[in-house]
Tab-separated table of C-alpha atoms in Angstrom:
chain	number	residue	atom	x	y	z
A	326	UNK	CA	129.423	-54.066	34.033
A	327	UNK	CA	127.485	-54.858	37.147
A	328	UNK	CA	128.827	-56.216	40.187
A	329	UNK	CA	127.631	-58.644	42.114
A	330	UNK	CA	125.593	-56.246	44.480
A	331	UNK	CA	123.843	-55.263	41.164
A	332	UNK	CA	125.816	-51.994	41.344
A	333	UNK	CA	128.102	-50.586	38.586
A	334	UNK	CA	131.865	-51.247	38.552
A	335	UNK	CA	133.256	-48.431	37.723
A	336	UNK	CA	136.466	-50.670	36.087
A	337	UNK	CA	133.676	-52.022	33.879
A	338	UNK	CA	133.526	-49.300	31.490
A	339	UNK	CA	137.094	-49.693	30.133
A	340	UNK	CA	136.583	-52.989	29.798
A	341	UNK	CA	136.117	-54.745	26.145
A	342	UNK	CA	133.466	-56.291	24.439
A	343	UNK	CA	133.754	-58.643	21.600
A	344	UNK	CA	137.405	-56.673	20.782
A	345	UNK	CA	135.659	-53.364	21.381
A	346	UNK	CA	136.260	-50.284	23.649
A	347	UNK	CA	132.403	-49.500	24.735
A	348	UNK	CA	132.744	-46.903	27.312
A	349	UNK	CA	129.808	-44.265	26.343
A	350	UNK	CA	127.509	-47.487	24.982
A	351	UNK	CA	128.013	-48.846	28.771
A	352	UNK	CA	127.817	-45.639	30.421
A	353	UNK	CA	124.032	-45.646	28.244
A	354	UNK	CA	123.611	-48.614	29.617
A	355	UNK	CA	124.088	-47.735	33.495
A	356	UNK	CA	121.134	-44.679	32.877
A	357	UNK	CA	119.519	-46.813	31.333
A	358	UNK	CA	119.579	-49.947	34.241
A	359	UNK	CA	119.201	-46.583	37.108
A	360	UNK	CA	116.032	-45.246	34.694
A	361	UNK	CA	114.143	-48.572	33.548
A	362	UNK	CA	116.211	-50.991	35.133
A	363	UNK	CA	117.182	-51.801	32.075
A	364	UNK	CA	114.237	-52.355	30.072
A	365	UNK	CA	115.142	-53.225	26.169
A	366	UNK	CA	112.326	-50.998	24.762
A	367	UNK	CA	113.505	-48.089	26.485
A	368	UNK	CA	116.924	-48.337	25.170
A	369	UNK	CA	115.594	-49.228	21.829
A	370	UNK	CA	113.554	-45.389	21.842
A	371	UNK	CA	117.402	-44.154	22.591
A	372	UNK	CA	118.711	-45.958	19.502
A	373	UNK	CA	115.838	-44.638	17.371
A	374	UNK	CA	116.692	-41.096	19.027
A	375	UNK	CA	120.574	-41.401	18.020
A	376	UNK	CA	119.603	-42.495	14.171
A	377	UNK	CA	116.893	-39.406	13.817
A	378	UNK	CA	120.028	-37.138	15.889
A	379	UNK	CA	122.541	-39.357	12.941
A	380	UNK	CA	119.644	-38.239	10.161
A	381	UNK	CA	119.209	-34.775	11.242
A	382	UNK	CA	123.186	-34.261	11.044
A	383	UNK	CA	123.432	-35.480	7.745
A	384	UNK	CA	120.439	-32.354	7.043
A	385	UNK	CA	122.568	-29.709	8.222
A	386	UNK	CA	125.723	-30.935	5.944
A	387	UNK	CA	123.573	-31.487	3.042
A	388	UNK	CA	122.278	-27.729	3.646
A	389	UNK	CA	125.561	-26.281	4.014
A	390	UNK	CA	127.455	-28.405	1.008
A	391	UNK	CA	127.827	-25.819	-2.178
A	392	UNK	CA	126.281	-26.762	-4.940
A	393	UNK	CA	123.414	-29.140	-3.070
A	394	UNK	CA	120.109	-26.988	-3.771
A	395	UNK	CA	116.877	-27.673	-2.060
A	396	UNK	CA	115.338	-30.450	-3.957
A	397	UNK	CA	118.191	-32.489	-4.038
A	398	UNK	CA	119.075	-31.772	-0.088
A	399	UNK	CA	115.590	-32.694	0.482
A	400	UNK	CA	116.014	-36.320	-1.617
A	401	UNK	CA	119.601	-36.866	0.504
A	402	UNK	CA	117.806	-36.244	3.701
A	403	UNK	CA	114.681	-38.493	2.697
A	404	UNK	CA	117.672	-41.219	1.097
A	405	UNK	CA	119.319	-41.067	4.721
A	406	UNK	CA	115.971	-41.639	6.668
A	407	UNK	CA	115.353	-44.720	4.464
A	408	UNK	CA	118.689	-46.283	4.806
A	409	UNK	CA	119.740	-45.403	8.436
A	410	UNK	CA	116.385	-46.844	9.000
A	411	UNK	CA	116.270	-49.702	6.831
A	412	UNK	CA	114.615	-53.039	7.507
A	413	UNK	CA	117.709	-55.402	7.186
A	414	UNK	CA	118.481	-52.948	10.016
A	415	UNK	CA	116.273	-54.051	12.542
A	416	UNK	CA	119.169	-55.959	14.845
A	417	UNK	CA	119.809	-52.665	15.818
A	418	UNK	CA	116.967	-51.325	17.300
A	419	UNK	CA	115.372	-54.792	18.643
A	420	UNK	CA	118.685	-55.881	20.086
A	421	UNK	CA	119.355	-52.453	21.255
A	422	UNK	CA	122.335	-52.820	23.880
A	423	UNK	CA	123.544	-54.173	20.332
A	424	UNK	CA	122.722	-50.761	18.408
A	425	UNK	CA	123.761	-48.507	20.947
A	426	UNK	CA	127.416	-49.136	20.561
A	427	UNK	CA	127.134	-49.128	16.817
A	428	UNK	CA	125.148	-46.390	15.975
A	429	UNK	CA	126.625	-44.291	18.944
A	430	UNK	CA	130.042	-44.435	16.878
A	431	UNK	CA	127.852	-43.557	13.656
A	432	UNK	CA	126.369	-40.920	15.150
A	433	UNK	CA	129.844	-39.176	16.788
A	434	UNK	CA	131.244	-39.750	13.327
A	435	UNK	CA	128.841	-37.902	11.223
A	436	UNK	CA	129.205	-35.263	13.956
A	437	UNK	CA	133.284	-34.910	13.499
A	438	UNK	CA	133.018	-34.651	9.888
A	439	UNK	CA	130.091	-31.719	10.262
A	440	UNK	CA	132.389	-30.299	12.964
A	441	UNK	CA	135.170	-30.244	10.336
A	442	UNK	CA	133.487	-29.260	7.262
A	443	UNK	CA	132.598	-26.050	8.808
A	444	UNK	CA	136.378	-25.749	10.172
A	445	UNK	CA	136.615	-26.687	13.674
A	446	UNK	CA	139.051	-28.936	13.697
A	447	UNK	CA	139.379	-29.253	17.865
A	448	UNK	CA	135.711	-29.999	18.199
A	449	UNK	CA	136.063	-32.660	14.692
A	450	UNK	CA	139.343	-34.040	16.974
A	451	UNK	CA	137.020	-34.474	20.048
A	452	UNK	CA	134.203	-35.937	18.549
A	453	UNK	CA	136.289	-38.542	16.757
A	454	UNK	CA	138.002	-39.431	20.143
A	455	UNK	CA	134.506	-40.197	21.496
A	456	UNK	CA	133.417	-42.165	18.583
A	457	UNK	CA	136.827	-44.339	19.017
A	458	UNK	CA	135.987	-45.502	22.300
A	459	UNK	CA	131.966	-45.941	21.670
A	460	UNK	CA	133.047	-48.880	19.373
A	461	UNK	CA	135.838	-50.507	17.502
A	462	UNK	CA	134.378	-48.833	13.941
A	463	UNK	CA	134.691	-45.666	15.683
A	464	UNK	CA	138.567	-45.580	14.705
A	465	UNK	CA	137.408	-45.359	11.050
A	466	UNK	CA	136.026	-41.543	12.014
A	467	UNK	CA	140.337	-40.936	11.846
A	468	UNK	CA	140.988	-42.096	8.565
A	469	UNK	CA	137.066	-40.034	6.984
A	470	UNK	CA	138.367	-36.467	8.300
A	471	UNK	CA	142.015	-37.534	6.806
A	472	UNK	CA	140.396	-38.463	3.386
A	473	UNK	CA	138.519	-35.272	3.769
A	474	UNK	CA	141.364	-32.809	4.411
A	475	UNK	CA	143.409	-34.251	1.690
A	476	UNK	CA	140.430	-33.410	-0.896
A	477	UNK	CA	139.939	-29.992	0.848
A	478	UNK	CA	143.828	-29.075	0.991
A	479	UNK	CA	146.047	-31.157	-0.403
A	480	UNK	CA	149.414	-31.718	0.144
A	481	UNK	CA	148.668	-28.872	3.002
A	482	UNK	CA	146.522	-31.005	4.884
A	483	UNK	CA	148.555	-32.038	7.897
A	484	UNK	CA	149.218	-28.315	8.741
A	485	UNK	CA	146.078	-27.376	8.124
A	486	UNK	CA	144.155	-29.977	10.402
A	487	UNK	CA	147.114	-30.826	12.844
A	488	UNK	CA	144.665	-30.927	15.996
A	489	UNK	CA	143.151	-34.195	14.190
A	490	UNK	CA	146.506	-34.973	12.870
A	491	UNK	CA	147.498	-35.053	16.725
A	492	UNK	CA	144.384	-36.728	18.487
A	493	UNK	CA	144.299	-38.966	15.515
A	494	UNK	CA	148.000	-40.287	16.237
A	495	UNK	CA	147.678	-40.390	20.052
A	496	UNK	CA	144.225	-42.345	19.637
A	497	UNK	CA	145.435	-44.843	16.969
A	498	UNK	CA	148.896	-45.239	19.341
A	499	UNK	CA	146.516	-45.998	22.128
A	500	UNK	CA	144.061	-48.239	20.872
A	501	UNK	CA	147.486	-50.146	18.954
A	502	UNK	CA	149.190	-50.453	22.078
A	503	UNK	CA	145.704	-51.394	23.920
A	504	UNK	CA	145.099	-54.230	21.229
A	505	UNK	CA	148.897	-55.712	21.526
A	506	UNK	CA	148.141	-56.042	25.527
A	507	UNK	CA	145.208	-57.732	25.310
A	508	UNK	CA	144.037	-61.596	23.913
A	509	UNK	CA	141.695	-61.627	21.526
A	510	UNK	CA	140.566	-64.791	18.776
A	511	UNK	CA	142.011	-64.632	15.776
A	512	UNK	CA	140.427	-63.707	12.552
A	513	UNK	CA	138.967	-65.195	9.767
A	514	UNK	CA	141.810	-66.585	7.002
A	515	UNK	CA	141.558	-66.234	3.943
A	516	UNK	CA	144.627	-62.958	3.387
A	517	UNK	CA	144.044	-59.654	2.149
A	518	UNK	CA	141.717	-60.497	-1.111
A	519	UNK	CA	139.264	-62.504	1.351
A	520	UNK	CA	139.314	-58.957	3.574
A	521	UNK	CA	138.753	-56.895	0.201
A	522	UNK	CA	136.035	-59.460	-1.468
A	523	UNK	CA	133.966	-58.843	2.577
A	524	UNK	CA	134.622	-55.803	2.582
A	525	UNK	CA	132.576	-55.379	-0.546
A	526	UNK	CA	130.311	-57.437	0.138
A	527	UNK	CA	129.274	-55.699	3.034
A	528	UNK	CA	128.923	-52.360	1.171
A	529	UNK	CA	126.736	-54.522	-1.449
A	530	UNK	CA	124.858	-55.714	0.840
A	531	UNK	CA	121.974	-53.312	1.730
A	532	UNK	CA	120.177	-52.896	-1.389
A	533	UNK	CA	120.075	-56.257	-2.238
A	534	UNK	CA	119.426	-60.160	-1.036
A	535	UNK	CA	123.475	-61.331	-0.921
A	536	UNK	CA	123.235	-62.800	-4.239
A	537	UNK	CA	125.315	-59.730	-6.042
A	538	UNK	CA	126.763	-58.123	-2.744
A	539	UNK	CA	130.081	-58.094	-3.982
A	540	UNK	CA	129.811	-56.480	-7.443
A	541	UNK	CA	126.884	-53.902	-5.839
A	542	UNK	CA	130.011	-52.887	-3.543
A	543	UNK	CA	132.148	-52.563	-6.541
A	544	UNK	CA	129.590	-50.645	-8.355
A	545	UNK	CA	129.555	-48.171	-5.226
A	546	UNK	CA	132.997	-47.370	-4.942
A	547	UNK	CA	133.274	-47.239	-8.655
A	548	UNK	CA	130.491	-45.047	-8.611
A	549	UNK	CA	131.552	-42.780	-5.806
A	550	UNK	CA	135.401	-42.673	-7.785
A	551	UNK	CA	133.511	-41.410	-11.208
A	552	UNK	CA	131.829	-38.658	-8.750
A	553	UNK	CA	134.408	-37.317	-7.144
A	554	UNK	CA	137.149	-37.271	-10.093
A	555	UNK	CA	133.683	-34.969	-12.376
A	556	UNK	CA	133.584	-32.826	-8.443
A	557	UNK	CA	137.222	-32.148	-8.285
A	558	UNK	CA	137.777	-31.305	-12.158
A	559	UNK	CA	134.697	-29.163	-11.881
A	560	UNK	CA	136.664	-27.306	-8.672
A	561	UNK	CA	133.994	-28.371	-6.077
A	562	UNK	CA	136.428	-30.084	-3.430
A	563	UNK	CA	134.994	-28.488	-1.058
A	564	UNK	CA	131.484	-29.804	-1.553
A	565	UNK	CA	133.190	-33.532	-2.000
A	566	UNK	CA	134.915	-33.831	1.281
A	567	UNK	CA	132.270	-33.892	3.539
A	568	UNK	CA	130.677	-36.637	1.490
A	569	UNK	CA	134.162	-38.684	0.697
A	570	UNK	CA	134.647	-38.330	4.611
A	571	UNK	CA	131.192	-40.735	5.090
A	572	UNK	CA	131.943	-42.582	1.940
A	573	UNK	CA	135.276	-43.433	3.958
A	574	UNK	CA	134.271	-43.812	7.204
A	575	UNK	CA	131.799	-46.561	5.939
A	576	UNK	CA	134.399	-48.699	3.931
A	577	UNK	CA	136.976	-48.325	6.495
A	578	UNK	CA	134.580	-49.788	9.303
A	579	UNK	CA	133.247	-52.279	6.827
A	580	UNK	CA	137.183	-53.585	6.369
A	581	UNK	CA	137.988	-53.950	10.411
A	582	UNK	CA	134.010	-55.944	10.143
A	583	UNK	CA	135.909	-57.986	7.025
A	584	UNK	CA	139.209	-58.313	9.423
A	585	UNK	CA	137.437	-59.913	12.460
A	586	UNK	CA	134.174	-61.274	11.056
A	587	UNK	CA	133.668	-64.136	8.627
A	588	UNK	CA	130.580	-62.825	7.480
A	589	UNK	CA	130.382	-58.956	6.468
A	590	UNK	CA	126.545	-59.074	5.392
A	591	UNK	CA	124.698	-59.051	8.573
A	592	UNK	CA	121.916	-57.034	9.970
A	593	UNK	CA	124.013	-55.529	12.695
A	594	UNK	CA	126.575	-53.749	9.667
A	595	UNK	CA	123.546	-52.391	7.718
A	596	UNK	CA	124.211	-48.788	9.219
A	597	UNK	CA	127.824	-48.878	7.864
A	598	UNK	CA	126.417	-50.076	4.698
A	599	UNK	CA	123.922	-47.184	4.774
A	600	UNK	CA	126.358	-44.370	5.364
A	601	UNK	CA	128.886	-45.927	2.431
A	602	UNK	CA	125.999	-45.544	0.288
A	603	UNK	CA	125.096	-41.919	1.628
A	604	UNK	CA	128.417	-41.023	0.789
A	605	UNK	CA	128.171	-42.067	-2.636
A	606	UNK	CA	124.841	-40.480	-3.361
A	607	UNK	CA	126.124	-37.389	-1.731
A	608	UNK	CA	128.962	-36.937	-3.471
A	609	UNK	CA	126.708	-38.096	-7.011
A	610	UNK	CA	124.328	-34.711	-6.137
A	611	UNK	CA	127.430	-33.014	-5.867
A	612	UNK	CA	128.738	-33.976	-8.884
A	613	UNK	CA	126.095	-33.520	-11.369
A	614	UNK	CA	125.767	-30.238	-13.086
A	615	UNK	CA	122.905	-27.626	-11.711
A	616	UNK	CA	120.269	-27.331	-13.025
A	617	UNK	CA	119.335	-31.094	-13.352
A	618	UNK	CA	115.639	-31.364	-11.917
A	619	UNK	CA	116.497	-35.371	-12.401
A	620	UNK	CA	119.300	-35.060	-10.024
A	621	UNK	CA	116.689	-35.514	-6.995
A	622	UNK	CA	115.847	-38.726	-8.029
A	623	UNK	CA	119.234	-39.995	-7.883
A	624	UNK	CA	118.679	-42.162	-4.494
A	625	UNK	CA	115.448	-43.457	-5.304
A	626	UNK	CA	116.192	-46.647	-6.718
A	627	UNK	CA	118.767	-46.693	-3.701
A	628	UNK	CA	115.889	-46.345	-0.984
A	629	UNK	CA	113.643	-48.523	-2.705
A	630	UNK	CA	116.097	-51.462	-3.215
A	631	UNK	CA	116.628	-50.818	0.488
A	632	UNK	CA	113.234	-50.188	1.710
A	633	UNK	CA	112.115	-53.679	0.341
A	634	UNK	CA	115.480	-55.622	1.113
A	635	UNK	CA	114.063	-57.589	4.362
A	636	UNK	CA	116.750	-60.811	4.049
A	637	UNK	CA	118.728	-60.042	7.795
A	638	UNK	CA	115.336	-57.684	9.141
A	639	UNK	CA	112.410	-58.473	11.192
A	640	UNK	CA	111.821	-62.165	10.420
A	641	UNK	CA	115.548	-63.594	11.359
A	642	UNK	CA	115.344	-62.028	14.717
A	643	UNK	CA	111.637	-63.721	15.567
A	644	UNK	CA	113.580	-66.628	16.844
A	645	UNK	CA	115.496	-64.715	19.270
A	646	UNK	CA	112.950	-62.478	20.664
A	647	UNK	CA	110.698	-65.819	21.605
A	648	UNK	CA	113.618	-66.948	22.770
A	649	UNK	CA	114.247	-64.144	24.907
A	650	UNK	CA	111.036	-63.851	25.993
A	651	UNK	CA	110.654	-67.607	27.094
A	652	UNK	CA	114.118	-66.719	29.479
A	653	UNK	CA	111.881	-64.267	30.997
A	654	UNK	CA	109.274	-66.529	32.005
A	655	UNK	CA	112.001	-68.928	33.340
A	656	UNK	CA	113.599	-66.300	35.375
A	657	UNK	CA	110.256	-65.352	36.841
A	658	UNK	CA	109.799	-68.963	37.630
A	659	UNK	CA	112.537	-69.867	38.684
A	660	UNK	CA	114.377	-72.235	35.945
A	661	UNK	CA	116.585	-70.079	34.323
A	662	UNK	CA	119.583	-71.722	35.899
A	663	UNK	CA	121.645	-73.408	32.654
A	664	UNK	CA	121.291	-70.837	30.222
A	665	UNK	CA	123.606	-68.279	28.805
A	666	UNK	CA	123.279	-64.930	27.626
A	667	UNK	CA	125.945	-62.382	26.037
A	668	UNK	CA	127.161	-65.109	23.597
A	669	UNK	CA	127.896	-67.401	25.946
A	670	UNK	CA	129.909	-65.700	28.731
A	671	UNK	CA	126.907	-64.696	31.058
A	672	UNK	CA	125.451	-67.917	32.962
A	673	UNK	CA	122.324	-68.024	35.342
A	674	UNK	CA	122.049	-68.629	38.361
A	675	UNK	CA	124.912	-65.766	38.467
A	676	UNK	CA	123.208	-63.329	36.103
A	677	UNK	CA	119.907	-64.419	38.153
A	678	UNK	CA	121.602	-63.477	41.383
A	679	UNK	CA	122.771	-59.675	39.501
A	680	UNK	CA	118.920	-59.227	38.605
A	681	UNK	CA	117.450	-59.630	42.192
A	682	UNK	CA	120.377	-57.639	43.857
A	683	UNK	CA	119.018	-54.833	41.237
A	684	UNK	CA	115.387	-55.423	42.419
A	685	UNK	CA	114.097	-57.669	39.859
């Protein structure tokens, strides 16, 4: 992204990382560099920011979903605090170039499917088109407000939310014919059951160690499909779309995670974890018949199971913050030359060079 004058190149923006469009994460990125000149911890308060902003999103659909009264919107709110913010997590925040891209598509998500629960499908269109090109799991925001119209209307769906029919179709096109131009490694082998048995295991992942990831996952989606057959018979599709759309949007990003990556239960996929799991507990509060002064307790064993789950948090990214901070001292020095940052593909002196043209 910068030059070699330290300035931006404007080019930059469109250009990939690690298979991924990033063009609002990198434009954060620039106002960051112009505001701190590029301090971490500054852009780690912005990541914090866009989790409470993801977090007080998920407030306003739990207050306008029929059916959700206040105890239980109050437990879904609390439930999303714990797990957006969960300590096998913390990649996100300490490596926080890292989280903006990530949670940046999260939050732009959550946003479309708020947009289109309360019927504006342009702005639901828009917001999705932004997610798309915050990350590569921002395409999964397409097929989450598709789930969710189908549940709302139907076999009427694609007349009644053609403006995301339409972006979604010219976004998907672009990103299809985008992918085809460009070289990227290949995946992990394995075929489809491989992708499905990640894929779970990344949903599974969250409340527990990695021992039982995979059936956790399965107990999820099992959990979530029980849910939402009791909301539907019960007439209460309304209420379950908004909450199928996150249940969605999480399993769909954790499958293009299970696509590319060998591993699917690292810290840097808890939030897409977390928001499968929202959706689940969502559409479980929906589901249960009023009054049930239980029903608020449904995601405490949830938050708890995630609250102490610490096996990718703060202790497995010690190493790399000494690490970092030790390149630091060498660049202050003067002996940085040799190393490599950005897995790999950024060498010193030339990154050393990009620092001091930026005043460093």
């Amino acid at each position: 992204m910068l030059g070699a004058d330290g300035g931006l190149r404007w080019r930059g923006l469109l250009e990939a990382r690690n298979q991924h469009p990033v063009v609002l994460p990198k434009a954060i990125y620039w106002i960051n560099v112009l505001a701190t000149d590029g301090d971490n911890r500054s852009l780690g308060i912005v990541v914090i920011a866009i989790v409470a902003l993801t977090v007080g999103l998920v407030a306003l659909l739990a207050r306008s979903t029929p059916g959700i009264g206040r105890a239980r919107r109050a437990a879904l709110v609390l439930g999303a605090s714990f797990l957006l913010f969960a300590p096998n997590g913390a990649w996100n925040f300490v490596k926080a170039m890292s989280g903006t891209a990530w949670l940046t598509a999260n939050l732009l998500t959550v946003a479309a499917v708020l947009a289109d629960h309360h019927r504006r499908r342009g702005l639901a269109a828009g917001l999705a088109v932004l997610a798309s090109i915050s990350y590569g799991t921002g395409l999964a925001a397409w097929p989450a407000l598709a789930v969710a119209a189908v549940v709302r209307h139907g076999r009427h769906a694609p007349r009644r939310a053609w403006p995301i029919v339409v972006a979604g179709v010219v976004t998907l096109g672009w990103y299809a014919a985008w992918y085809r131009s460009s070289t990227f490694p290949r995946g992990p082998s394995g075929g489809r059951l491989a992708v499905v048995e990640r894929t779970l295991a990344g949903i599974g992942s969250l409340p527990g160690d990695g021992r039982a990831a995979v059936p956790l996952g399965i107990v999820a989606l099992g959990l979530a499909a029980a849910a939402l057959a009791v909301g539907l018979r019960r007439g209460q599709a309304a209420a379950c779309a908004p909450w199928v759309a996150i249940l969605a949007y999480g399993t769909a990003a954790m499958a293009l995670v299970a696509t590319s990556r060998a591993e699917s239960f690292q810290a840097r996929y808890t939030s897409i974890s977390a928001l499968t799991w929202l959706g689940v507990t969502g559409l479980v509060l929906v589901a249960v018949p009023r009054p049930r002064r239980w029903a608020a307790l449904v995601p405490a064993p949830l938050v708890v199971a995630a609250t102490l789950a610490t096996t990718y948090g703060p202790p497995s990214l010690d190493a790399d913050t000494r690490r970092h901070d030790l390149l630091a001292v060498a660049m202050q020095i003067g002996v940085a030359d040799g190393n490599r940052v950005g897995g790999g593909l950024h060498p010193f002196p030339v990154m050393t060079d990009r620092l001091r043209a930026r005043g460093h």
